[in-house]
Coordinates of C-alpha atoms in Angstrom, one line a residue:
M1 CA 72.1 95.7 170.3
A2 CA 73.8 97.8 172.9
A3 CA 76.6 95.9 173.3
P4 CA 78.1 95.8 169.8
L5 CA 77.0 99.6 169.5
L6 CA 79.4 100.4 172.4
K7 CA 82.2 98.1 171.4
A8 CA 82.2 99.8 167.8
C9 CA 82.2 103.4 169.8
F10 CA 85.0 102.3 172.0
S11 CA 87.1 101.2 168.8
R12 CA 86.3 104.3 167.1
L13 CA 87.4 106.3 170.1
Q14 CA 90.7 104.3 170.2
E15 CA 91.6 104.9 166.8
T16 CA 91.0 108.6 166.9
G17 CA 93.2 108.7 170.0
K18 CA 95.9 106.8 168.4
R19 CA 95.7 109.4 165.3
Y20 CA 95.6 112.6 167.7
S21 CA 98.8 111.0 169.7
C22 CA 100.7 110.5 166.2
L23 CA 99.8 114.2 165.2
L24 CA 101.3 115.6 168.4
L25 CA 104.3 113.4 168.3
F26 CA 104.8 114.6 164.5
S27 CA 104.1 118.4 165.7
A28 CA 106.6 118.0 168.5
H29 CA 109.3 116.7 166.2
R30 CA 108.8 119.4 163.7
L31 CA 109.0 122.1 166.3
R32 CA 112.2 120.4 167.5
W33 CA 113.6 120.4 163.8
N34 CA 112.9 124.0 163.4
Q35 CA 114.6 125.0 166.5
H36 CA 117.6 123.1 165.5
I37 CA 117.6 124.7 162.0
R38 CA 116.9 128.4 163.7
L39 CA 120.1 127.6 165.9
Y40 CA 122.3 126.5 163.0
T41 CA 121.3 129.3 160.7
E42 CA 121.8 132.1 163.3
G43 CA 125.5 131.8 162.6
F44 CA 125.1 131.9 158.9
P45 CA 122.8 134.8 157.8
G46 CA 123.0 134.0 154.1
L47 CA 121.0 130.8 154.2
Q48 CA 118.0 132.5 155.9
A49 CA 117.5 134.0 152.4
R50 CA 115.3 131.6 150.3
I51 CA 116.5 131.1 146.8
R52 CA 113.5 131.3 144.2
P53 CA 114.4 129.9 141.0
L54 CA 112.3 131.7 138.8
P55 CA 113.3 135.2 139.7
L56 CA 117.0 133.8 139.4
L57 CA 116.3 132.3 136.0
I58 CA 114.7 135.4 134.8
A59 CA 117.5 137.5 136.0
T60 CA 120.3 135.2 134.3
G61 CA 118.2 135.1 131.1
S62 CA 118.1 138.8 131.2
G63 CA 121.6 139.5 131.8
Y64 CA 122.7 137.0 128.9
F65 CA 120.3 138.5 126.6
G66 CA 121.4 142.1 127.3
Y67 CA 125.0 140.9 126.9
N68 CA 124.2 139.4 123.6
Q69 CA 122.6 142.5 122.3
Y70 CA 125.5 144.6 123.5
E71 CA 128.0 142.4 121.5
K72 CA 125.8 142.7 118.5
Y73 CA 125.7 146.3 119.2
K74 CA 129.5 146.6 119.0
L75 CA 129.8 144.6 115.9
R76 CA 127.3 146.8 114.0
E77 CA 129.3 149.8 115.0
L78 CA 132.5 148.2 113.8
E79 CA 130.9 147.2 110.5
K80 CA 130.0 150.8 109.9
L81 CA 133.5 152.0 110.6
G82 CA 134.5 149.4 108.0
I83 CA 136.3 147.1 110.5
E84 CA 135.9 143.4 109.7
L85 CA 136.3 141.0 112.7
P86 CA 136.7 137.3 112.1
P87 CA 133.6 135.2 112.8
S88 CA 133.2 133.7 116.3
L89 CA 132.7 130.0 115.6
A90 CA 131.2 127.6 118.0
S91 CA 133.2 125.0 119.7
E92 CA 133.0 121.4 119.4
L93 CA 131.1 121.1 122.6
Q94 CA 128.7 123.8 121.6
V95 CA 128.1 121.8 118.3
T96 CA 127.6 118.8 120.1
I97 CA 125.1 119.9 122.7
Y98 CA 123.3 121.7 119.9
K99 CA 123.2 118.4 117.9
S100 CA 122.0 116.5 121.2
I101 CA 118.7 118.5 121.1
P102 CA 116.0 116.2 119.3
T103 CA 115.4 118.3 116.3
R104 CA 114.5 115.6 114.3
L105 CA 111.7 114.4 116.5
L106 CA 110.5 117.9 117.0
S107 CA 110.6 118.1 113.2
R108 CA 108.4 115.2 112.7
A109 CA 106.1 116.3 115.3
W110 CA 105.8 119.6 113.7
G111 CA 105.1 118.0 110.1
R112 CA 102.1 115.9 111.8
L113 CA 100.9 119.1 113.4
N114 CA 100.8 120.7 110.2
Q115 CA 98.7 118.2 108.5
V116 CA 95.9 118.5 111.2
D117 CA 92.7 120.3 109.4
L118 CA 92.1 123.5 111.2
P119 CA 88.3 124.4 111.9
T120 CA 86.9 127.0 109.1
W121 CA 86.6 129.6 111.9
L122 CA 90.2 129.4 113.2
R123 CA 92.1 129.5 110.0
K124 CA 91.8 133.0 109.0
P125 CA 93.1 134.2 112.4
I126 CA 96.0 131.7 112.5
Y127 CA 97.2 132.2 109.2
S128 CA 96.9 136.1 109.5
L129 CA 99.2 135.8 112.5
Y130 CA 101.7 134.0 110.2
I131 CA 101.3 136.5 107.4
W132 CA 101.7 139.5 109.9
T133 CA 104.9 137.9 111.6
F134 CA 106.7 136.7 108.4
G135 CA 105.7 139.2 106.1
V136 CA 103.9 137.0 103.6
N137 CA 102.6 138.5 100.4
M138 CA 99.3 136.8 99.6
K139 CA 98.7 138.9 96.7
E140 CA 101.0 136.6 94.7
A141 CA 99.3 133.3 95.9
A142 CA 97.3 131.3 93.5
V143 CA 94.4 131.4 96.0
E144 CA 94.1 134.3 98.3
D145 CA 91.5 133.0 100.4
L146 CA 93.0 132.0 103.5
Q147 CA 89.9 129.6 104.4
H148 CA 90.8 127.5 101.4
Y149 CA 94.0 126.0 103.1
R150 CA 92.7 123.4 105.2
N151 CA 95.7 123.2 107.5
L152 CA 99.4 124.8 107.9
G153 CA 100.9 122.3 105.4
E154 CA 98.8 123.4 102.5
F155 CA 99.2 127.1 103.5
F156 CA 103.2 126.4 103.5
R157 CA 103.2 124.9 100.2
R158 CA 100.9 127.3 98.5
K159 CA 101.4 128.1 94.7
L160 CA 101.9 131.2 93.0
K161 CA 99.8 132.8 90.4
P162 CA 101.0 131.7 86.8
H163 CA 102.6 134.9 85.9
A164 CA 104.0 136.1 89.6
R165 CA 107.4 135.1 88.9
P166 CA 108.3 135.7 85.2
V167 CA 111.6 133.2 84.2
C168 CA 114.5 135.4 82.9
D169 CA 115.4 134.3 79.4
S170 CA 118.6 136.4 78.7
H171 CA 120.6 135.0 81.6
C172 CA 121.7 131.2 81.6
V173 CA 121.3 130.4 85.3
I174 CA 118.1 131.8 87.4
S175 CA 117.2 131.7 91.1
P176 CA 115.4 128.4 91.9
A177 CA 113.6 129.9 94.8
D178 CA 112.6 133.0 96.7
G179 CA 114.9 133.8 99.5
K180 CA 118.0 135.6 100.4
I181 CA 121.4 135.5 99.0
L182 CA 123.9 134.4 101.6
H183 CA 127.0 133.9 99.5
F184 CA 128.1 133.2 95.9
G185 CA 131.6 133.2 94.2
R186 CA 134.3 130.9 92.8
V187 CA 135.2 127.7 94.8
K188 CA 138.9 127.9 95.9
N189 CA 141.0 125.1 97.4
C190 CA 138.0 122.7 97.7
E191 CA 136.4 125.1 100.3
V192 CA 132.9 126.7 99.7
E193 CA 131.7 129.7 101.9
Q194 CA 128.3 129.3 103.7
V195 CA 128.6 132.8 104.7
K196 CA 131.6 135.3 104.5
G197 CA 134.4 133.9 106.5
V198 CA 132.9 130.5 107.5
T199 CA 133.5 127.5 105.0
Y200 CA 133.0 123.9 104.5
S201 CA 134.6 121.1 102.8
L202 CA 133.5 120.5 99.1
E203 CA 134.1 116.8 99.2
T204 CA 132.3 116.4 102.7
F205 CA 129.4 118.2 101.3
L206 CA 128.9 116.3 98.1
G207 CA 130.4 112.8 99.4
P208 CA 132.7 110.7 97.3
C209 CA 132.4 111.0 93.6
T210 CA 131.1 107.7 92.8
W211 CA 128.5 109.1 90.7
A212 CA 131.0 110.3 87.9
E213 CA 130.4 107.6 85.3
S214 CA 126.7 109.1 85.2
I215 CA 127.9 112.5 84.1
A216 CA 130.7 112.0 82.0
I217 CA 133.4 112.8 84.3
N218 CA 136.7 110.8 83.7
R219 CA 137.7 109.1 86.8
N220 CA 140.8 107.6 85.4
E221 CA 142.8 110.8 85.0
D222 CA 144.9 112.2 88.0
H223 CA 143.4 115.0 89.6
S224 CA 145.5 117.0 92.1
S225 CA 142.2 117.5 94.2
F226 CA 138.3 117.0 94.5
Q227 CA 137.6 120.2 92.9
D228 CA 139.5 119.5 89.8
L229 CA 137.8 116.1 89.3
L230 CA 134.5 118.1 88.9
V231 CA 135.8 120.4 86.3
T232 CA 135.5 118.7 83.3
K233 CA 136.2 121.2 80.5
E234 CA 139.6 123.1 80.1
G235 CA 139.2 126.7 80.9
N236 CA 136.2 126.1 83.2
E237 CA 136.0 126.9 87.1
L238 CA 133.8 125.8 89.7
F239 CA 131.2 128.4 91.2
H240 CA 128.6 128.5 93.9
C241 CA 125.6 130.2 95.2
V242 CA 123.6 130.0 98.5
V243 CA 119.9 131.0 98.6
Y244 CA 118.4 131.0 102.2
L245 CA 114.3 130.6 102.2
A246 CA 112.9 132.1 105.2
P247 CA 109.6 130.7 106.7
G248 CA 107.7 133.6 105.2
D249 CA 109.0 132.8 101.5
Y250 CA 107.5 130.8 98.8
H251 CA 108.5 127.2 99.7
C252 CA 108.9 125.4 96.2
F253 CA 112.2 125.4 94.3
H254 CA 112.5 125.2 90.7
S255 CA 115.2 124.0 87.9
P256 CA 117.7 126.8 87.8
T257 CA 118.9 126.2 84.3
D258 CA 118.4 123.4 81.5
W259 CA 120.1 120.4 82.6
R260 CA 119.6 116.9 83.1
V261 CA 119.7 115.2 86.6
A262 CA 121.9 111.8 86.6
H263 CA 122.0 111.0 90.2
R264 CA 120.6 111.6 93.6
R265 CA 122.5 111.2 97.1
H266 CA 120.4 111.4 100.4
F267 CA 122.5 112.6 103.4
P268 CA 120.6 111.8 106.7
G269 CA 121.6 113.9 109.4
S270 CA 120.9 116.8 112.1
L271 CA 118.2 119.4 111.6
M272 CA 120.1 122.5 113.0
S273 CA 118.6 125.7 112.0
V274 CA 120.3 127.2 108.8
N275 CA 119.4 131.2 109.2
P276 CA 122.2 133.3 108.7
G277 CA 123.0 133.9 112.3
V278 CA 123.7 130.1 113.0
A279 CA 125.4 129.8 109.7
R280 CA 127.9 132.5 110.8
W281 CA 128.3 130.6 114.0
I282 CA 128.7 126.7 113.0
K283 CA 131.2 125.8 110.7
E284 CA 130.3 123.4 108.1
L285 CA 126.6 123.7 109.0
F286 CA 125.5 122.4 105.8
C287 CA 127.7 119.1 106.2
H288 CA 125.8 118.4 109.3
N289 CA 122.5 118.7 108.3
E290 CA 120.3 116.4 106.5
R291 CA 120.5 117.3 102.7
V292 CA 119.6 115.8 99.1
V293 CA 122.3 116.3 96.3
L294 CA 121.0 116.3 92.7
S295 CA 123.9 115.8 90.6
G296 CA 123.9 115.9 86.7
E297 CA 125.4 118.2 83.9
W298 CA 124.5 121.4 81.8
T299 CA 125.8 122.6 78.7
H300 CA 129.0 123.8 80.5
G301 CA 129.7 120.7 82.3
F302 CA 129.0 119.8 85.9
F303 CA 125.9 121.0 87.6
S304 CA 124.5 120.3 91.0
L305 CA 121.6 121.4 93.3
T306 CA 121.4 120.6 96.9
A307 CA 118.4 121.0 99.3
V308 CA 119.5 121.4 102.8
G309 CA 117.0 120.6 105.5
A310 CA 116.7 122.6 108.9
T311 CA 114.8 122.7 111.9
N312 CA 111.2 122.0 111.4
V313 CA 112.1 121.2 107.7
G314 CA 112.7 117.4 107.8
S315 CA 110.4 116.9 104.7
I316 CA 112.3 117.6 101.6
R317 CA 110.3 116.4 98.5
I318 CA 111.6 115.9 94.9
Y319 CA 108.6 115.6 92.4
F320 CA 109.8 113.1 89.9
D321 CA 111.5 111.0 93.0
K322 CA 108.8 108.8 94.7
E323 CA 111.5 106.9 96.6
L324 CA 112.9 109.7 98.6
H325 CA 112.1 109.8 102.2
T326 CA 113.6 112.2 104.6
N327 CA 113.9 112.6 108.4
N328 CA 113.3 108.9 108.9
P329 CA 113.4 107.9 112.7
R330 CA 116.4 105.8 112.4
Y331 CA 119.6 106.4 110.5
N332 CA 123.4 105.6 110.3
K333 CA 125.5 108.5 111.4
G334 CA 127.6 109.5 108.4
S335 CA 126.0 107.5 105.8
Y336 CA 124.2 108.3 102.7
N337 CA 121.7 106.7 100.2
D338 CA 122.4 106.8 96.3
L339 CA 119.9 106.5 93.3
S340 CA 121.0 106.8 89.9
Y341 CA 118.6 108.1 87.5
V342 CA 120.3 106.9 84.4
S343 CA 119.1 103.1 83.7
N344 CA 119.0 101.1 80.5
N345 CA 115.7 102.3 79.6
N346 CA 116.6 106.0 80.4
Q347 CA 120.2 107.0 79.2
E348 CA 119.7 110.8 79.8
G349 CA 118.3 110.6 83.4
M350 CA 115.9 113.4 84.2
C351 CA 115.8 116.3 81.9
M352 CA 114.9 119.6 83.4
R353 CA 113.9 122.7 81.8
K354 CA 114.7 126.2 83.3
G355 CA 112.0 127.3 85.8
E356 CA 110.5 123.7 85.9
H357 CA 108.9 122.7 89.2
L358 CA 111.6 120.6 91.0
G359 CA 110.6 120.0 94.7
E360 CA 109.4 121.8 97.7
F361 CA 110.0 122.1 101.6
N362 CA 108.0 121.9 104.4
L363 CA 108.6 125.3 106.0
G364 CA 111.9 127.0 104.4
S365 CA 115.5 126.0 104.2
T366 CA 118.5 126.6 102.0
I367 CA 119.4 125.8 98.4
V368 CA 123.2 125.4 97.3
L369 CA 124.1 125.4 93.8
L370 CA 127.4 124.1 92.6
F371 CA 128.4 124.4 89.1
E372 CA 131.0 124.5 86.2
A373 CA 131.1 127.5 84.1
P374 CA 133.4 129.3 81.6
Q375 CA 135.9 131.7 83.7
D376 CA 133.9 134.4 82.3
F377 CA 130.9 133.8 84.1
T378 CA 129.8 136.6 86.5
F379 CA 127.4 136.8 89.3
S380 CA 124.7 139.7 89.0
L381 CA 124.3 139.7 92.7
T382 CA 125.1 141.6 95.8
P383 CA 125.5 139.7 99.4
G384 CA 122.4 139.6 101.6
Q385 CA 120.1 140.7 98.8
K386 CA 116.4 139.6 98.3
I387 CA 115.8 137.5 95.2
H388 CA 112.7 135.8 93.9
F389 CA 112.6 132.7 91.8
G390 CA 113.1 133.3 88.0
E391 CA 115.4 136.4 88.6
P392 CA 118.8 135.9 87.3
L393 CA 121.9 134.8 89.2
G394 CA 124.4 135.3 86.5
S395 CA 125.6 135.1 83.0
I396 CA 128.4 134.3 80.4

């Protein structure tokens, strides 16, 4: 018994000695390395200072934020003096970098998060914070009790009380949603303004006019421009209006007039932010983003409503179109999907009454109206004004 025990103890002492020798050797090498580093840095005093990433990042970010706020202050002061400056547009490289951000993936993740049911005790604090942040008026909601909404998705898509939004009968076109008027007016030279001074191509936005036969546009006539192709009646002009829906707004949109929807075109694309600041920065922003174009006609000719997607708003729903699926994981860049609502069994398409429920966003985005009307059509709007669904946009 004693011999094996002594042998085991001796082996243990050998291993301990080896480890101690390695530790001494490592310490000697480390000391020698530190001496070399100290001798080298004595001639370069700047290398002795340690670079700390977090303070450097905070200092850089604070400097950029301060510079950005100073530039905005200068612009506000120039606007007060009545001096208008041309918009500072993003370069192609900046747009490419922005589009490289996985906003579609983030939007799908946000959509799934919205469908997660919240515990009853947690609903009121979360919804109250959202209401305080974005100025939501819950007195207009059909259900004011916050604990009624099981998840964020239900809260975003809340319905209004029946008489919270009276529909104006004296004007032919009403606002399809709650929001802010970004721009409105006549379409000139096939260019549409998304905000003042920043335009996008009418043809790029709507796509090729392959749906013309569905809305009684004569494709055989010679037209000098894409805009002339859309104006079907002599003496008419093409008008547009852009309504921006903020996160705190009512997220459903309605029919802006009495019309028939003959065709739907879905453009898969990016999901960049469409808030007014980004709209002033990126040219043809609405042409980059995913959008659903509903085309048809009203009593004065061509009429279209386009729902433009944005960050966290990959889900665009049209109530009567069950085949529409937006923000799909895979899509071909520059492609679009067409669907005609006109068939042998339905020659009229989808007839919509003014104020009728049409669709909804998942958070908030933009509605673009493009329509043909007589030359004496006038908008009863001011740029930047807040508007509610049912209020008039203009009249003839």
